[in-house]
CSV table of C-alpha atoms and ligand atoms in Angstrom, one decimal:
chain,number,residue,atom,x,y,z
A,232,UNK,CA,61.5,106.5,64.1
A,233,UNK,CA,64.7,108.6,63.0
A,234,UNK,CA,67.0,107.2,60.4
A,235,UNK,CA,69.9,109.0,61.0
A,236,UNK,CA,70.9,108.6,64.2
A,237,UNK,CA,74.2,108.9,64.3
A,238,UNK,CA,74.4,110.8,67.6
A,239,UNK,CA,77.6,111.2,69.8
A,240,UNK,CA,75.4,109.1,71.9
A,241,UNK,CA,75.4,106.5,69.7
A,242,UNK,CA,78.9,106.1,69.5
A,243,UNK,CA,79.4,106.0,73.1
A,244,UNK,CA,77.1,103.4,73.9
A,245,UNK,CA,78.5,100.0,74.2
A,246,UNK,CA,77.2,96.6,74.0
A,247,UNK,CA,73.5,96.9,72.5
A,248,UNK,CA,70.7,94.9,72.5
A,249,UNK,CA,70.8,91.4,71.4
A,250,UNK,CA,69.6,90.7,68.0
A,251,UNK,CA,65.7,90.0,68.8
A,252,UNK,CA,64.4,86.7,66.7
A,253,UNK,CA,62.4,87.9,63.5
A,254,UNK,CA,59.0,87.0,64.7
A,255,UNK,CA,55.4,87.7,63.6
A,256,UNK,CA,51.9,87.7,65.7
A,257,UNK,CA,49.5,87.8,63.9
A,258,UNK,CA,45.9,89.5,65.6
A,259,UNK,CA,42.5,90.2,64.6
A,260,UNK,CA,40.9,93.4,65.1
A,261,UNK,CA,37.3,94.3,64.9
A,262,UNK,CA,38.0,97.4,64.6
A,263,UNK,CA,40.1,97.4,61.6
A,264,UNK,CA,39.2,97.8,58.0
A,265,UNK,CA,42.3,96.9,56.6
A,266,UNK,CA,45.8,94.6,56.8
A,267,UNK,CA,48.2,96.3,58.9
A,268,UNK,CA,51.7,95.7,59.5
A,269,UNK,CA,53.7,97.5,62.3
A,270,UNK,CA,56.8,96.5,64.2
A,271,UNK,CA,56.7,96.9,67.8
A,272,UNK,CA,59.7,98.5,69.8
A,273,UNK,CA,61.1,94.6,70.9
A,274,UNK,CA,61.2,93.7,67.4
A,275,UNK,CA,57.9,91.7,67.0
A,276,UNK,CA,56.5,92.5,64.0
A,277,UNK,CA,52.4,92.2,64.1
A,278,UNK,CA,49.7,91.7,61.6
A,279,UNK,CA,46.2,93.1,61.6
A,280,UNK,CA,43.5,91.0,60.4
A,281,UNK,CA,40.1,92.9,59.9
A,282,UNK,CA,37.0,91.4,60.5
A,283,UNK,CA,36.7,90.0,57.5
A,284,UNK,CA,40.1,89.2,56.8
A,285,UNK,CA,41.5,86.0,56.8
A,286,UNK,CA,44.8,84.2,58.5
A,287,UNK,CA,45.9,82.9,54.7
A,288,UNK,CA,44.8,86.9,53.5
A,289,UNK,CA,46.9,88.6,56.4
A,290,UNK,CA,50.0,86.2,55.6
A,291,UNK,CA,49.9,86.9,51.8
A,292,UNK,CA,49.7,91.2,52.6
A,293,UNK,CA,53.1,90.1,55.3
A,294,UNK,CA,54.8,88.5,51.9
A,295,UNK,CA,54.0,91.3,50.3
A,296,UNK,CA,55.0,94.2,52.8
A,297,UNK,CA,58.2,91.6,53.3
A,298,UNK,CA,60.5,94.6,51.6
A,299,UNK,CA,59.0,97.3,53.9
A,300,UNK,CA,59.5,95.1,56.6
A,301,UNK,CA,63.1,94.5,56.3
A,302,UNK,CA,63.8,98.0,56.0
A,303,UNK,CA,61.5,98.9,59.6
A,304,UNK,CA,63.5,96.2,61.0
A,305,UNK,CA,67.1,97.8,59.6
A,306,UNK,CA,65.9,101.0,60.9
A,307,UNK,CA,65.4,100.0,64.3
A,308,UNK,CA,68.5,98.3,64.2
A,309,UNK,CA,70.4,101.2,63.9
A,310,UNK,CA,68.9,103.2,66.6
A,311,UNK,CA,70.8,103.8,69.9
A,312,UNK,CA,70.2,101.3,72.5
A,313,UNK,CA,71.3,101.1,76.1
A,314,UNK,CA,73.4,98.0,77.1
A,315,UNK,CA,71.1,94.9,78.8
A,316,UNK,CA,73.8,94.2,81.2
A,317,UNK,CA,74.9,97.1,83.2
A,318,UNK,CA,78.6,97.2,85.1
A,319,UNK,CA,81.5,98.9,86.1
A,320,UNK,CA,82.4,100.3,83.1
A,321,UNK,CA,79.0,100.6,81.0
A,322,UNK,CA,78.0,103.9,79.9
A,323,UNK,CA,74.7,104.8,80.6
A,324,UNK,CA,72.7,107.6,80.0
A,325,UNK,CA,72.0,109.8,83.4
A,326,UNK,CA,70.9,113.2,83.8
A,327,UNK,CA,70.9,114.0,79.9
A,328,UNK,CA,74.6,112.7,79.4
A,329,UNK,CA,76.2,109.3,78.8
A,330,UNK,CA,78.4,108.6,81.8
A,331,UNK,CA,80.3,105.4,83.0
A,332,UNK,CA,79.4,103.5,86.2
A,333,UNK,CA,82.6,104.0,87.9
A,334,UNK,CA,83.2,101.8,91.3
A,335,UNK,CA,83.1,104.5,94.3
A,336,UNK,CA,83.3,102.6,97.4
A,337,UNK,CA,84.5,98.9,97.6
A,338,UNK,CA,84.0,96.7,101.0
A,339,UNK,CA,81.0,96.6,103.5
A,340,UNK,CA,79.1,99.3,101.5
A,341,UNK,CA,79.8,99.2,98.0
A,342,UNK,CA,78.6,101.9,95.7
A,343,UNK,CA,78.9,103.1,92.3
A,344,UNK,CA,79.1,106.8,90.7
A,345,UNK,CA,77.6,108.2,87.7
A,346,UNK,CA,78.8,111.6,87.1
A,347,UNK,CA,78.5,113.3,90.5
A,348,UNK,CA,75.7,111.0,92.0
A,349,UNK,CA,76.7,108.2,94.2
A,350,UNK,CA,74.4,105.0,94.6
A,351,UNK,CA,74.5,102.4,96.6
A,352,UNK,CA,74.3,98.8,95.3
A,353,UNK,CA,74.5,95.1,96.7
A,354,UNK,CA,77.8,94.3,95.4
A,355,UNK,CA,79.8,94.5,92.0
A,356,UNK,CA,79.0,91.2,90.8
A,357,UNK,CA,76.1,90.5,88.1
A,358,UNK,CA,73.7,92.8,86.5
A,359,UNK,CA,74.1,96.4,88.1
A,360,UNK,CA,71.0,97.9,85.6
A,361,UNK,CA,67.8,96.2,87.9
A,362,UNK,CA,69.8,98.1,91.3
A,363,UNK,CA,70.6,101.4,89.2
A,364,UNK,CA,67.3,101.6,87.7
A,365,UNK,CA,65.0,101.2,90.9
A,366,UNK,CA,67.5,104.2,92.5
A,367,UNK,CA,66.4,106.6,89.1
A,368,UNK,CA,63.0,105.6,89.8
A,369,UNK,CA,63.0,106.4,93.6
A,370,UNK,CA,64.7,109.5,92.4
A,371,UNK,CA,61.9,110.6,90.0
A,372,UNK,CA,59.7,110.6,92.2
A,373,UNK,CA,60.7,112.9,94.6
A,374,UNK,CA,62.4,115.3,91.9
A,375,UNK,CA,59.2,115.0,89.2
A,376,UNK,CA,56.4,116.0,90.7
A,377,UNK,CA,58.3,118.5,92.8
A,378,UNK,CA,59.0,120.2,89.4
A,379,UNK,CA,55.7,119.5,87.9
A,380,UNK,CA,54.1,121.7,91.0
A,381,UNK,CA,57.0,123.8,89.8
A,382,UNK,CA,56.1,124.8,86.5
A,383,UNK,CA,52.3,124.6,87.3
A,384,UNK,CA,52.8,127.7,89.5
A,385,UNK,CA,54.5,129.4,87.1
A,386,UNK,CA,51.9,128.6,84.0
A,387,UNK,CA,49.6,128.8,86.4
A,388,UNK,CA,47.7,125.4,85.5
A,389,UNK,CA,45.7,123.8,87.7
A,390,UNK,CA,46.9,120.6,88.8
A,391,UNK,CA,45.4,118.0,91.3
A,392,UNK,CA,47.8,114.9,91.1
A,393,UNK,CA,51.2,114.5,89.9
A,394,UNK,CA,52.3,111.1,89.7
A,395,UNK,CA,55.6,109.6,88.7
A,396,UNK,CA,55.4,105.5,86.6
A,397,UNK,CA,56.5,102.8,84.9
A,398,UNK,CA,55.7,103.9,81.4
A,399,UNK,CA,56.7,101.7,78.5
A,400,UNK,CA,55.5,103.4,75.7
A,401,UNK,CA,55.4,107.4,76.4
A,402,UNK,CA,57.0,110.1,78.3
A,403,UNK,CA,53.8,111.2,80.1
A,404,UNK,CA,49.7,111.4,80.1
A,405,UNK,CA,47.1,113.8,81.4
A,406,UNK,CA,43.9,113.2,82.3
A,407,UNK,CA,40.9,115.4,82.6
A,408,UNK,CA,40.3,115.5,86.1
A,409,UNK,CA,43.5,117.1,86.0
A,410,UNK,CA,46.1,114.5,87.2
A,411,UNK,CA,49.7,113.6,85.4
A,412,UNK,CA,51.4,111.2,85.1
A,413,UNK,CA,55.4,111.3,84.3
A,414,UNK,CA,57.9,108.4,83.1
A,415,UNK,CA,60.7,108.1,86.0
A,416,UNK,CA,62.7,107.6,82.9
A,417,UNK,CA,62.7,111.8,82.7
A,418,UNK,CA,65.4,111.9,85.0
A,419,UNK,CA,67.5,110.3,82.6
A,420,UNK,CA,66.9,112.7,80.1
A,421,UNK,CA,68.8,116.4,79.8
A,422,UNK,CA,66.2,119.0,82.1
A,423,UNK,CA,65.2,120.9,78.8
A,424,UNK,CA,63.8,117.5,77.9
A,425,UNK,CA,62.5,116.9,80.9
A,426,UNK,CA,60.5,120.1,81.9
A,427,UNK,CA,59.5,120.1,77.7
A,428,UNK,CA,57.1,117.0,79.0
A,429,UNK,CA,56.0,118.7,81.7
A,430,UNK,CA,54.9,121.5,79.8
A,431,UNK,CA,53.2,119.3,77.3
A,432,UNK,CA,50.9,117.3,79.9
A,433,UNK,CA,49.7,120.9,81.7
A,434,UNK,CA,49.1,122.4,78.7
A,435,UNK,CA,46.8,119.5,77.6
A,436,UNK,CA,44.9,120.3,80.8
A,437,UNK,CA,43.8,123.2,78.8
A,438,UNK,CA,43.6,122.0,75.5
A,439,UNK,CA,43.3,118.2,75.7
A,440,UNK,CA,44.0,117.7,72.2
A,441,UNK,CA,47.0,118.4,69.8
A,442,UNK,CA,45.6,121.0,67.5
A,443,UNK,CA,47.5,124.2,66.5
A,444,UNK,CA,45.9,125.6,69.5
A,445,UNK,CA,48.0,123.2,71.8
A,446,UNK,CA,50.9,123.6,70.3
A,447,UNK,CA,50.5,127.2,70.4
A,448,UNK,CA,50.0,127.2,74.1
A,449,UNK,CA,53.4,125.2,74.5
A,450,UNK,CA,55.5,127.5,72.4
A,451,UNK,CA,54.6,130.1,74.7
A,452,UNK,CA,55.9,128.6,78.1
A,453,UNK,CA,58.3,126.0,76.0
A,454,UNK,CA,59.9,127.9,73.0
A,455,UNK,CA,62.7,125.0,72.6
A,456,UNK,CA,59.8,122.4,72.4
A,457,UNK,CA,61.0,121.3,69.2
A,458,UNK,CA,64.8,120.6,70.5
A,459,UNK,CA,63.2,118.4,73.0
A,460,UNK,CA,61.1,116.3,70.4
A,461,UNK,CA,64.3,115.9,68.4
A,462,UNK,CA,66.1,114.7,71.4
A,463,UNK,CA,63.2,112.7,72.0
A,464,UNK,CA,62.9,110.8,68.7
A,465,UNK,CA,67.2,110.4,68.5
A,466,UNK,CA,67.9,109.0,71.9
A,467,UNK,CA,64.3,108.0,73.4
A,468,UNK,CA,65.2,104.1,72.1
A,469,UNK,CA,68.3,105.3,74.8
A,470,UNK,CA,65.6,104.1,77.1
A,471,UNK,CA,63.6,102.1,75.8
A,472,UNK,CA,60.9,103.9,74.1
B,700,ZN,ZN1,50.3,115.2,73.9
């Protein structure tokens, strides 16, 4: 979570997310030793109760974090989000940059612009985001794994599967048998961004941890790695994540 995101982003973005309904779920866990509080992304704040913790115990440590809680919850408010309803008008982040969704072509075949690209769309009326996003994703997944194959040639990492999803919660996974997997949401972000994720997942196909030895390995085919995590962590809420 970054606190200070005041971002250029930030103050183009209009609308926002709806206030989200202070909730709490509370869950046990076999697995934990302790209470735990954490606030998901959608604003649902859930508590941990170990196995031998108790409904009335987990409730009393929620009273007690109440203070942290507040401040998560002011935190996340504060962080860039893009608008829920997208039309002629809204900016929304493309390619790295905020741009509006300008009308290009009215009539039998309407279609909106963003920046240079032009896509097609049923009509202006209603929600353009569910239309806008399914062209990104077709987009990502002709343009990601072409530049995953890319930049495993150059690194010389060897790659058996690239695939391109609909990940909610990170930018991009590996697994050993040498396949990765890449948000469609990268082709929102700037290309520096972008190929700094690639290079992560194929250099976890040598070192499938995050030791010093990892990060080692991406400073030497990524040396503005750490640009891209600040993006990352300022604008990833941008899209959701
Ligand atoms: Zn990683």
């Amino acid at each position: 979570m970054s606190v200070n995101g005041q971002q250029d982003l930030l103050e183009l973005m209009d609308g926002g997310a709806a206030p989200t309904a202070p909730s709490i779920v509370f869950q046990r866990s076999a697995k934990a030793r302790n209470y735990r509080l954490t606030l998901r992304r959608d604003g649902t704040a859930v508590a941990t109760i170990p196995q031998r913790g108790s409904q009335r115990g987990a409730e009393e440590f929620v009273t007690q974090q109440a203070e942290w809680l507040e401040r998560a919850r002011a935190r996340q408010a504060r962080k860039p989000r893009a608008a829920e309803v997208w039309v002629p008008g809204t900016h929304v982040l493309w390619r790295g940059e905020m741009h509006e969704i300008r009308v290009a072509s009215t009539g039998e075949r309407p279609q909106v612009c963003l920046n240079a690209d032009v896509f097609r769309v049923s009509g202006f009326d209603g929600n353009l985001r569910p239309t806008l996003e399914a062209h990104f994703a077709r987009r990502a997944k002709i343009e990601l794994p072409a530049r995953a194959w890319e930049l495993a040639a150059v690194t010389g990492v060897e790659v058996k599967q690239v695939s391109v999803r609909n990940q909610r919660s990170r930018w991009g996974s590996c697994s050993a048998n040498g396949t990765i997997s890449l948000n469609w949401r990268l082709v929102q972000t700037p290309d520096f961004v972008r190929d700094y994720i690639v290079y992560h997942e194929l250099m976890h196909l040598r070192e499938m941890n995050h030791s010093t030895r990892f990060w080692a390995r991406v400073e030497e085919v990524c040396p503005g790695w750490r640009e891209a995590e600040r993006w990352l962590k300022r604008n990833g809420s941008l899209l959701g994540l």
